[in-house]
Coordinates of C-alpha atoms in Angstrom, one line a residue:
Chain A
X885 CA -3.6 -4.5 -42.1
X886 CA -4.8 -3.7 -45.6
X887 CA -6.6 -0.8 -47.7
X888 CA -10.1 -1.7 -48.3
X889 CA -10.9 -1.5 -52.2
X890 CA -14.5 -1.9 -51.1
X891 CA -16.6 -3.5 -48.4
X892 CA -20.5 -5.0 -49.0
X893 CA -22.4 -4.8 -45.9
X894 CA -25.8 -7.3 -46.7
X895 CA -25.6 -7.1 -50.3
X896 CA -28.8 -8.3 -51.5
X897 CA -30.4 -8.1 -55.8
X898 CA -33.4 -9.6 -56.3
X899 CA -36.0 -9.7 -58.9
X900 CA -40.2 -10.0 -59.0
X901 CA -41.2 -13.5 -59.9
X902 CA -44.8 -14.7 -60.4
X903 CA -46.1 -15.3 -56.6
X904 CA -43.0 -13.2 -55.1
X905 CA -38.9 -13.0 -55.5
X906 CA -36.6 -15.2 -56.7
X907 CA -33.4 -13.7 -55.3
X908 CA -29.7 -14.1 -57.2
X909 CA -27.5 -12.6 -54.9
X910 CA -28.6 -13.2 -50.8
X911 CA -27.3 -11.3 -47.2
X912 CA -23.9 -11.4 -49.2
X913 CA -20.3 -9.2 -46.4
X914 CA -16.9 -9.4 -48.3
X915 CA -14.1 -7.2 -47.8
X916 CA -12.0 -6.5 -50.6
X917 CA -8.8 -5.5 -50.5
X918 CA -7.1 -2.8 -52.0
X919 CA -4.3 -4.5 -55.3
X920 CA -5.1 -8.0 -54.3
X921 CA -7.0 -10.8 -56.8
X922 CA -10.0 -12.0 -55.5
X923 CA -11.6 -14.9 -57.5
X924 CA -14.7 -16.2 -57.3
X925 CA -15.2 -18.9 -57.7
X926 CA -18.9 -21.6 -57.9
X927 CA -21.6 -23.0 -60.1
X928 CA -24.8 -22.1 -61.5
X929 CA -26.3 -20.2 -60.5
X930 CA -24.5 -19.3 -57.4
X931 CA -25.1 -15.0 -58.2
X932 CA -21.0 -15.0 -58.5
X933 CA -22.0 -13.3 -62.7
X934 CA -24.7 -11.1 -60.1
X935 CA -21.5 -9.7 -57.3
X936 CA -20.0 -8.4 -61.0
X937 CA -22.9 -6.6 -62.4
X938 CA -23.5 -5.7 -58.9
X939 CA -19.7 -4.4 -58.1
X940 CA -19.5 -2.9 -61.1
X941 CA -23.2 -1.2 -61.3
X942 CA -24.0 -2.8 -63.9
X943 CA -26.9 -5.1 -62.9
X944 CA -30.6 -4.0 -64.6
X945 CA -32.6 -1.3 -63.5
X946 CA -35.7 -4.2 -62.9
X947 CA -32.9 -5.7 -60.2
X948 CA -33.6 -4.6 -57.0
X949 CA -30.5 -4.3 -54.2
X950 CA -30.8 -4.1 -50.6
X951 CA -27.4 -3.7 -48.4
X952 CA -24.6 -1.4 -49.0
X953 CA -21.4 -1.8 -51.4
X954 CA -18.5 0.7 -50.2
X955 CA -15.8 1.8 -52.5
X956 CA -13.8 3.9 -50.1
X957 CA -10.8 5.3 -52.8
X958 CA -14.1 7.0 -54.8
X959 CA -15.6 9.8 -52.7
X960 CA -18.1 9.4 -55.7
X961 CA -18.0 5.4 -56.7
X962 CA -16.2 4.0 -59.3
X963 CA -17.5 4.1 -62.3
X964 CA -17.4 1.6 -65.0
X965 CA -15.2 1.8 -68.5
X966 CA -13.7 3.9 -66.2
X967 CA -12.9 3.4 -62.8
X968 CA -13.6 -0.5 -63.4
X969 CA -12.9 -2.8 -66.6
X970 CA -14.8 -5.6 -68.0
X971 CA -13.9 -8.9 -69.3
X972 CA -17.0 -11.2 -69.8
X973 CA -16.9 -14.4 -71.2
X974 CA -18.4 -14.3 -75.0
X975 CA -16.0 -11.5 -76.8
X976 CA -17.9 -12.3 -79.7
X977 CA -21.1 -10.4 -78.9
X978 CA -19.5 -7.6 -76.1
X979 CA -17.4 -6.4 -79.2
X980 CA -19.9 -4.4 -81.9
X981 CA -18.5 -5.7 -84.5
X982 CA -19.2 -3.3 -86.6
X983 CA -16.9 -0.7 -85.1
X984 CA -13.1 -0.7 -86.6
X985 CA -10.7 -2.7 -83.8
X986 CA -9.8 1.7 -83.1
X987 CA -12.5 2.6 -82.9
X988 CA -13.3 -0.2 -79.7
X989 CA -10.0 0.3 -78.0
X990 CA -10.0 4.3 -78.3
X991 CA -13.6 4.4 -77.1
X992 CA -12.7 4.3 -73.0
X993 CA -9.5 6.7 -73.4
X994 CA -11.8 8.8 -76.0
X995 CA -14.5 8.8 -73.2
X996 CA -13.0 8.9 -70.7
X997 CA -9.2 10.4 -71.2
X998 CA -10.6 13.1 -73.5
X999 CA -7.7 12.2 -75.9
X1000 CA -7.7 13.3 -79.4
X1001 CA -8.1 11.3 -82.4
X1002 CA -4.7 11.1 -83.6
X1003 CA -3.7 10.7 -79.3
X1004 CA -6.0 7.8 -79.3
X1005 CA -5.6 6.2 -82.1
X1006 CA -1.9 6.0 -80.7
X1007 CA -3.4 5.3 -77.1
X1008 CA -5.4 2.2 -79.3
X1009 CA -2.1 1.2 -81.2
X1010 CA 0.1 0.9 -77.5
X1011 CA -3.1 -1.3 -75.8
X1012 CA -3.0 -3.7 -79.2
X1013 CA 1.3 -4.3 -78.0
X1014 CA 0.4 -4.4 -74.9
X1015 CA -2.2 -7.3 -74.8
X1016 CA 0.0 -9.1 -77.6
X1017 CA -1.4 -8.9 -81.0
X1018 CA 0.4 -9.6 -84.1
X1019 CA 0.6 -7.1 -86.4
X1020 CA -1.8 -4.7 -84.0
X1021 CA -0.7 -1.3 -87.0
X1022 CA -3.4 -3.6 -89.5
X1023 CA -5.2 -4.9 -86.6
X1024 CA -6.6 -0.8 -85.2
X1025 CA -8.8 -1.0 -88.9
X1026 CA -9.9 -4.4 -88.6
X1027 CA -13.0 -6.0 -87.7
X1028 CA -13.3 -7.9 -84.3
X1029 CA -15.1 -11.5 -87.3
X1030 CA -11.2 -10.8 -88.2
X1031 CA -10.2 -12.4 -85.3
X1032 CA -9.8 -15.6 -83.8
X1033 CA -11.8 -16.1 -80.2
X1034 CA -8.7 -15.9 -78.1
X1035 CA -7.0 -13.0 -79.8
X1036 CA -10.4 -11.4 -79.6
X1037 CA -10.6 -11.8 -75.5
X1038 CA -6.9 -9.7 -75.9
X1039 CA -9.0 -7.4 -78.0
X1040 CA -12.0 -7.8 -75.4
X1041 CA -9.0 -6.8 -71.9
X1042 CA -7.0 -4.0 -74.5
X1043 CA -11.0 -2.0 -74.1
X1044 CA -11.7 -2.8 -70.7
X1045 CA -8.1 -2.0 -69.6
X1046 CA -8.1 1.6 -71.8
X1047 CA -8.2 4.1 -69.7
X1048 CA -6.4 3.0 -66.6
X1049 CA -9.4 1.4 -64.4
X1050 CA -8.5 0.8 -60.9
X1051 CA -10.2 -2.7 -60.8
X1052 CA -10.2 -5.3 -63.7
X1053 CA -13.7 -7.5 -63.0
X1054 CA -13.3 -10.4 -66.0
X1055 CA -16.0 -12.8 -65.6
X1056 CA -15.6 -16.1 -66.4
X1057 CA -13.1 -14.4 -69.6
X1058 CA -11.1 -17.9 -70.8
X1059 CA -14.6 -20.1 -70.2
X1060 CA -15.5 -20.6 -73.8
X1061 CA -11.7 -20.0 -75.1
X1062 CA -10.0 -23.7 -75.5
X1063 CA -7.2 -25.1 -72.6
X1064 CA -4.3 -23.5 -74.4
X1065 CA -5.6 -20.4 -75.1
X1066 CA -7.1 -20.2 -71.9
X1067 CA -3.5 -20.8 -70.1
X1068 CA -2.2 -17.8 -72.6
X1069 CA -6.0 -15.2 -71.8
X1070 CA -4.7 -16.3 -67.6
X1071 CA -1.0 -15.5 -67.8
X1072 CA -1.8 -12.1 -69.7
X1073 CA -4.6 -11.1 -67.4
X1074 CA -1.9 -11.6 -64.3
X1075 CA 0.6 -9.2 -66.3
X1076 CA -1.2 -6.3 -66.8
X1077 CA -2.9 -6.8 -63.1
X1078 CA 0.7 -7.0 -62.1
X1079 CA 2.5 -4.4 -64.1
X1080 CA -0.4 -1.4 -63.6
X1081 CA -1.2 -2.6 -59.8
X1082 CA -5.1 -3.4 -60.9
X1083 CA -6.8 -5.1 -58.0
X1084 CA -9.0 -8.1 -59.9
X1085 CA -12.2 -9.9 -59.7
X1086 CA -11.7 -13.0 -61.0
X1087 CA -14.7 -14.6 -61.3
X1088 CA -14.7 -18.5 -62.8
X1089 CA -16.2 -22.3 -62.3
X1090 CA -13.0 -23.5 -62.4
X1091 CA -11.4 -24.1 -59.3
X1092 CA -7.8 -24.3 -59.8
X1093 CA -7.8 -21.4 -62.2
X1094 CA -8.4 -19.7 -59.1
X1095 CA -5.7 -21.5 -57.7
X1096 CA -3.5 -20.4 -60.3
X1097 CA -3.8 -16.9 -59.9
X1098 CA -6.6 -15.8 -56.6
X1099 CA -4.6 -14.3 -53.1
X1100 CA -8.5 -14.5 -52.0
X1101 CA -11.3 -16.9 -52.9
X1102 CA -14.9 -15.5 -52.2
X1103 CA -17.2 -19.9 -52.9
X1104 CA -20.2 -18.3 -53.8
X1105 CA -23.7 -21.0 -53.4
X1106 CA -27.0 -20.5 -54.1
X1107 CA -27.1 -16.7 -54.7
X1108 CA -25.0 -17.4 -51.2
X1109 CA -21.6 -16.6 -50.1
X1110 CA -20.2 -20.1 -49.0
X1111 CA -17.0 -19.0 -47.8
X1112 CA -14.1 -16.3 -48.4
X1113 CA -10.3 -16.3 -47.0
X1114 CA -6.3 -16.3 -48.8
X1115 CA -6.9 -18.5 -51.4
X1116 CA -4.6 -21.5 -49.4
X1117 CA -6.6 -21.6 -46.1
X1118 CA -10.0 -21.6 -48.4
X1119 CA -8.0 -24.7 -50.7
X1120 CA -5.6 -25.9 -47.6
X1121 CA -8.4 -26.0 -44.6
X1122 CA -11.9 -25.5 -46.4
X1123 CA -14.7 -24.6 -43.8
X1124 CA -17.5 -25.7 -45.2
X1125 CA -18.6 -28.9 -46.9
X1126 CA -19.3 -27.3 -49.7
X1127 CA -15.6 -26.3 -50.6
X1128 CA -15.0 -29.8 -50.0
X1129 CA -16.3 -31.5 -52.4
X1130 CA -15.7 -28.1 -55.3
X1131 CA -11.7 -29.3 -54.3
X1132 CA -12.6 -33.1 -54.2
X1133 CA -15.3 -32.7 -57.5
X1134 CA -12.1 -30.6 -59.1
X1135 CA -10.6 -33.4 -62.3
X1136 CA -6.7 -32.7 -63.0
X1137 CA -3.6 -35.4 -64.0
X1138 CA -3.4 -36.4 -60.6
X1139 CA -7.4 -37.8 -60.6
X1140 CA -8.3 -41.8 -60.6
X1141 CA -8.6 -42.6 -64.1
X1142 CA -12.4 -45.0 -64.0
X1143 CA -11.4 -47.0 -67.2
X1144 CA -9.4 -50.4 -66.5
X1145 CA -8.2 -51.8 -69.8
X1146 CA -11.3 -52.6 -73.1
X1147 CA -12.3 -56.1 -73.1
Chain B
X1116 CA -6.5 -61.2 -86.6
X1117 CA -9.6 -59.2 -86.9
X1118 CA -9.8 -55.9 -87.9
X1119 CA -10.9 -53.3 -85.6
X1120 CA -14.1 -52.0 -84.9
X1121 CA -14.3 -48.7 -86.8
X1122 CA -11.0 -48.2 -89.1
X1123 CA -10.7 -44.9 -89.9
X1124 CA -8.3 -44.1 -93.2
X1125 CA -6.7 -41.2 -94.8
X1126 CA -10.0 -39.0 -93.7
X1127 CA -9.6 -35.6 -95.9
X1128 CA -12.6 -32.7 -95.5
X1129 CA -11.6 -28.7 -97.1
X1130 CA -14.7 -26.4 -96.5
X1131 CA -15.0 -23.5 -98.8
X1132 CA -16.7 -20.5 -99.2
X1133 CA -16.0 -18.0 -101.5
X1134 CA -12.4 -16.4 -99.3
X1135 CA -10.8 -19.3 -98.7
X1136 CA -10.6 -22.6 -98.0
X1137 CA -10.2 -24.3 -94.8
X1138 CA -9.0 -27.9 -94.8
X1139 CA -10.6 -29.7 -92.0
X1140 CA -9.2 -33.0 -92.0
X1141 CA -6.1 -33.6 -93.7
X1142 CA -5.5 -37.1 -93.8
X1143 CA -6.0 -38.7 -90.5
X1144 CA -6.6 -42.4 -90.0
X1145 CA -7.2 -43.6 -86.9
X1146 CA -8.8 -47.0 -84.8
X1147 CA -10.9 -48.6 -82.1
X1148 CA -12.4 -50.8 -80.7
X1149 CA -15.6 -52.7 -79.0
X1150 CA -15.4 -51.1 -75.2
X1151 CA -12.9 -49.0 -76.1
X1152 CA -12.7 -45.3 -75.6
X1153 CA -10.2 -42.4 -77.8
X1154 CA -10.3 -38.9 -76.5
X1155 CA -10.1 -36.2 -79.2
X1156 CA -8.1 -33.0 -78.0
X1157 CA -6.7 -30.3 -79.6
X1158 CA -7.2 -26.5 -80.1
X1159 CA -10.4 -24.8 -81.1
X1160 CA -10.6 -25.4 -84.8
X1161 CA -8.5 -28.5 -84.7
X1162 CA -11.0 -30.7 -86.7
X1163 CA -12.1 -32.9 -83.9
X1164 CA -16.1 -32.4 -84.2
X1165 CA -15.7 -32.3 -88.0
X1166 CA -14.3 -35.7 -87.9
X1167 CA -17.0 -36.8 -85.1
X1168 CA -19.2 -35.8 -87.5
X1169 CA -18.2 -37.4 -89.9
X1170 CA -17.9 -40.5 -88.7
X1171 CA -21.4 -39.8 -87.5
X1172 CA -22.4 -39.1 -91.5
X1173 CA -23.2 -35.9 -91.0
X1174 CA -20.3 -34.9 -92.8
X1175 CA -19.1 -36.1 -96.0
X1176 CA -15.6 -36.3 -96.1
X1177 CA -13.6 -35.5 -99.5
X1178 CA -11.6 -38.3 -99.4
X1179 CA -10.7 -41.3 -97.0
X1180 CA -12.4 -43.9 -95.4
X1181 CA -14.2 -45.3 -92.5
X1182 CA -15.3 -49.1 -92.4
X1183 CA -17.7 -49.9 -88.7
X1184 CA -17.7 -53.5 -88.3
X1185 CA -15.7 -54.6 -91.8
X1186 CA -18.4 -52.5 -93.4
X1187 CA -17.7 -49.6 -95.9
X1188 CA -19.7 -46.8 -93.5
X1189 CA -19.1 -44.2 -96.6
X1190 CA -20.2 -46.2 -98.9
X1191 CA -24.0 -47.0 -97.3
X1192 CA -26.8 -44.6 -98.0
X1193 CA -30.0 -44.7 -98.2
X1194 CA -32.1 -47.2 -96.1
X1195 CA -28.7 -49.2 -95.4
X1196 CA -27.7 -46.0 -94.3
X1197 CA -31.2 -45.6 -92.6
X1198 CA -31.2 -49.3 -91.2
X1199 CA -27.6 -48.6 -90.1
X1200 CA -27.8 -45.3 -87.8
X1201 CA -28.9 -46.9 -84.7
X1202 CA -25.5 -47.7 -84.2
X1203 CA -23.8 -44.7 -83.6
X1204 CA -24.7 -42.1 -81.6
X1205 CA -24.1 -38.0 -80.6
X1206 CA -24.3 -36.4 -77.8
X1207 CA -23.6 -32.3 -77.6
X1208 CA -21.7 -29.8 -75.7
X1209 CA -25.4 -28.5 -74.9
X1210 CA -28.3 -30.2 -74.0
X1211 CA -30.8 -28.1 -74.6
X1212 CA -30.3 -26.8 -78.3
X1213 CA -29.7 -30.6 -78.9
X1214 CA -33.5 -31.3 -77.5
X1215 CA -36.4 -29.5 -79.4
X1216 CA -37.1 -27.5 -76.5
X1217 CA -41.4 -28.3 -76.6
X1218 CA -41.1 -32.0 -76.1
X1219 CA -41.5 -34.2 -73.0
X1220 CA -38.5 -36.5 -71.9
X1221 CA -40.4 -39.4 -73.2
X1222 CA -41.4 -38.0 -76.1
X1223 CA -37.5 -37.6 -77.1
X1224 CA -37.2 -41.0 -76.3
X1225 CA -40.2 -42.6 -78.1
X1226 CA -38.6 -41.0 -81.2
X1227 CA -35.7 -43.2 -81.3
X1228 CA -37.1 -46.0 -80.2
X1229 CA -40.2 -45.6 -82.7
X1230 CA -38.0 -44.3 -85.3
X1231 CA -35.4 -47.3 -85.5
X1232 CA -37.7 -50.0 -84.0
X1233 CA -36.7 -50.5 -81.4
X1234 CA -39.8 -51.3 -79.5
X1235 CA -43.9 -51.6 -80.4
X1236 CA -46.2 -49.0 -79.0
X1237 CA -47.2 -50.6 -76.3
X1238 CA -43.7 -51.8 -75.9
X1239 CA -42.6 -48.4 -75.1
X1240 CA -43.6 -46.7 -71.9
X1241 CA -42.0 -50.0 -70.4
X1242 CA -39.0 -49.4 -72.7
X1243 CA -38.8 -45.1 -72.2
X1244 CA -39.1 -45.6 -67.7
X1245 CA -36.0 -48.4 -68.3
X1246 CA -33.5 -46.1 -70.3
X1247 CA -34.2 -43.6 -67.2
X1248 CA -33.4 -46.0 -65.0
X1249 CA -30.0 -46.9 -66.7
X1250 CA -29.2 -42.6 -66.5
X1251 CA -29.9 -42.7 -62.9
X1252 CA -33.2 -40.7 -63.6
X1253 CA -36.4 -41.5 -62.5
X1254 CA -39.0 -43.0 -64.5
X1255 CA -41.7 -39.8 -63.7
X1256 CA -39.2 -37.6 -65.3
X1257 CA -40.5 -39.5 -68.9
X1258 CA -44.0 -36.7 -67.8
X1259 CA -41.6 -33.9 -67.7
X1260 CA -41.0 -31.1 -70.3
X1261 CA -37.1 -31.6 -71.1
X1262 CA -36.4 -27.6 -70.8
X1263 CA -37.6 -27.9 -66.7
X1264 CA -34.8 -30.1 -66.1
X1265 CA -31.4 -28.9 -65.1
X1266 CA -28.5 -29.2 -67.1
X1267 CA -26.9 -32.5 -65.9
X1268 CA -30.4 -33.6 -65.7
X1269 CA -31.0 -33.2 -69.7
X1270 CA -26.8 -34.2 -70.3
X1271 CA -28.7 -37.7 -69.3
X1272 CA -31.7 -37.8 -70.9
X1273 CA -29.4 -36.7 -74.0
X1274 CA -27.4 -39.9 -72.7
X1275 CA -30.3 -42.6 -72.8
X1276 CA -31.3 -41.1 -76.1
X1277 CA -28.2 -42.2 -77.2
X1278 CA -28.7 -45.5 -75.7
X1279 CA -32.5 -46.0 -77.2
X1280 CA -31.0 -47.9 -80.9
X1281 CA -28.2 -49.8 -77.8
X1282 CA -25.6 -48.4 -80.1
X1283 CA -22.3 -49.8 -80.0
X1284 CA -20.3 -46.3 -81.0
X1285 CA -21.3 -43.5 -78.7
X1286 CA -19.9 -39.9 -80.4
X1287 CA -19.8 -37.2 -77.1
X1288 CA -18.2 -33.9 -78.6
X1289 CA -17.6 -32.0 -75.3
X1290 CA -20.5 -34.0 -74.0
X1291 CA -19.2 -32.8 -70.2
X1292 CA -17.3 -29.6 -70.9
X1293 CA -20.7 -27.0 -69.9
X1294 CA -21.8 -29.1 -67.1
X1295 CA -20.9 -27.7 -63.5
X1296 CA -17.7 -29.7 -62.2
X1297 CA -20.3 -31.7 -59.1
X1298 CA -22.2 -32.8 -62.0
X1299 CA -19.3 -33.5 -64.7
X1300 CA -17.9 -36.2 -62.2
X1301 CA -20.8 -38.2 -62.0
X1302 CA -22.4 -38.0 -65.8
X1303 CA -18.0 -39.1 -66.4
X1304 CA -19.0 -42.3 -64.2
X1305 CA -22.3 -43.3 -65.7
X1306 CA -20.5 -43.4 -69.2
X1307 CA -17.7 -45.4 -67.4
X1308 CA -20.4 -48.1 -65.5
X1309 CA -22.5 -47.9 -69.0
X1310 CA -19.5 -49.7 -70.5
X1311 CA -18.6 -52.0 -68.7
X1312 CA -22.1 -52.7 -68.9
X1313 CA -22.3 -53.1 -73.0
X1314 CA -19.6 -52.8 -74.4
X1315 CA -19.9 -49.1 -76.0
X1316 CA -16.9 -47.9 -77.9
X1317 CA -17.0 -43.7 -77.6
X1318 CA -15.2 -41.1 -79.8
X1319 CA -14.6 -38.7 -76.7
X1320 CA -13.7 -35.0 -77.6
X1321 CA -13.0 -32.4 -75.2
X1322 CA -10.6 -29.9 -75.1
X1323 CA -9.6 -30.3 -71.7
X1324 CA -6.5 -33.2 -71.6
X1325 CA -7.4 -33.8 -67.4
X1326 CA -11.0 -34.9 -68.1
X1327 CA -9.8 -37.5 -71.1
X1328 CA -7.3 -39.1 -68.8
X1329 CA -10.3 -39.9 -66.6
X1330 CA -12.6 -41.2 -69.1
X1331 CA -10.5 -42.3 -72.0
X1332 CA -8.6 -45.3 -73.3
X1333 CA -6.0 -44.4 -76.0
X1334 CA -6.1 -40.0 -77.5
X1335 CA -5.7 -39.0 -81.1
X1336 CA -4.0 -35.2 -80.5
X1337 CA -5.7 -32.8 -82.8
X1338 CA -4.3 -29.6 -84.9
X1339 CA -5.3 -28.4 -87.9
X1340 CA -7.4 -31.4 -89.7
X1341 CA -3.8 -33.4 -88.6
X1342 CA -3.6 -36.3 -86.0
X1343 CA -0.2 -35.2 -84.3
X1344 CA 0.1 -37.5 -81.7
X1345 CA -1.3 -40.8 -80.9
X1346 CA -0.8 -43.1 -78.0
X1347 CA -2.0 -44.4 -74.5
X1348 CA -3.5 -41.1 -72.7
X1349 CA -1.1 -41.8 -69.6
X1350 CA 1.9 -42.1 -71.9
X1351 CA 1.0 -39.3 -74.4
X1352 CA 0.4 -36.8 -71.4
X1353 CA 3.9 -38.8 -68.9
X1354 CA 5.7 -38.2 -72.3
X1355 CA 4.1 -36.0 -75.4
X1356 CA 5.7 -35.9 -78.4
X1357 CA 4.7 -33.3 -80.2
X1358 CA 4.3 -29.2 -80.0
X1359 CA 0.7 -29.0 -79.7
X1360 CA 0.5 -32.8 -77.3
X1361 CA 3.0 -30.5 -75.0
X1362 CA 0.6 -27.2 -75.0
X1363 CA -1.9 -29.2 -74.2
X1364 CA -0.6 -30.9 -70.7
X1365 CA 1.3 -27.6 -70.0
X1366 CA -1.9 -26.0 -70.4
X1367 CA -4.0 -28.6 -67.6
X1368 CA -4.0 -26.2 -64.1
X1369 CA -2.9 -28.0 -61.7
X1370 CA -4.5 -27.6 -58.2
X1371 CA -2.6 -27.1 -55.5
X1372 CA -3.8 -26.9 -52.4
X1373 CA -1.7 -24.7 -50.4

């Protein structure tokens, strides 16, 4: 039996709306094992990003949360930034534009690992090299806008792992990138998680990307968990029609073409 | 032999700011037949959206020529350009940003019918209902606001708006990229059906070669402002000749069903 990282029991998240409540997550039961790579897949409005925020403790104050999330490995619960690293979809808006890359990347290390200035700079340099930023020394004093979208996402990943978190949550971290950069960032996440033994929670709308990276898959739809299990089982022998339809609508090089020859 | 419907030759465009110059189009040439779909693929910044906008004349190239139906498309201006503009329409990635958010769907479809003189005032409600029906939406949608309907429905409205002027060419710039997968397939089917029934040519811009394979007869691979490779889509995927083509093929994840 693998050790649990987190156990969710009856977790619901809702927001007050005119004449009632709107549920962003409804009665979710889910077990996440330590060291596993879990893909959360779903379409818009499925609740997958709400789940990420709930796990990281980053839900807005107006969110009403019920149910229970247990983290057996953390006496006082995990802290976002120290124990949980987060990577979001748009690095253009998640990186503070007025801080240098060195300041951004060392912030987590300074705050959570209590490193001094020189040590923190060295740590930032090491992290930038790990996420394969070219000329990391020069990058330390540059600003986010001087980098491409893909490189900004590498920098955001360096920020996320700066305090050596046990868990990395990537919320559509590759969705805004072109396919070539997406493949590179996916490979980078894969390598970092493997090397550091982190648990990875990978949130995506792309079932093929989930299949490539994950040990387990949880499928969400309309704020509810549809089914969860080992990736092979969920993809190979899906129990729910919705999962089957997600697999059927996926487009890759074996999908039927919709066109004949031009007239 | 008759010249293809669209012939672009030697297109160039450089964007300049104080500090630097970016070559967005570097000697780009291609052709497109009536009823044919050309996929434009490439990484971010490769020039595919600039090329799409140059076709629309939303961006003026620095050099080169585009002939449409034998006519010098870049040489048209004023009234002559306005009269022909309806022949080429565009559908963008984010349909919410592509509409006046306060418009009703009927109003959004009324605009091109009125502006391009496609139908009299009395006739237009019927034409709007027809357009909605063609894209698989109920005619009652005309009274709804654009922001009230789902993303997939909104993209159908964008396609209906493009169809209003009976175009011979529709440029689709990442038009299915922001849609949920279940919706994406049905929009692609709609586009293929419209092409079959009306013989519309498409330029289909996408970063996803797997989606391009489904809808495009031929594909042009762009990188750094140049077309680095072009051919029948299945051939390019089976045997890519350029480094960019190979990288795009390799980047498509295969769904391994265990």
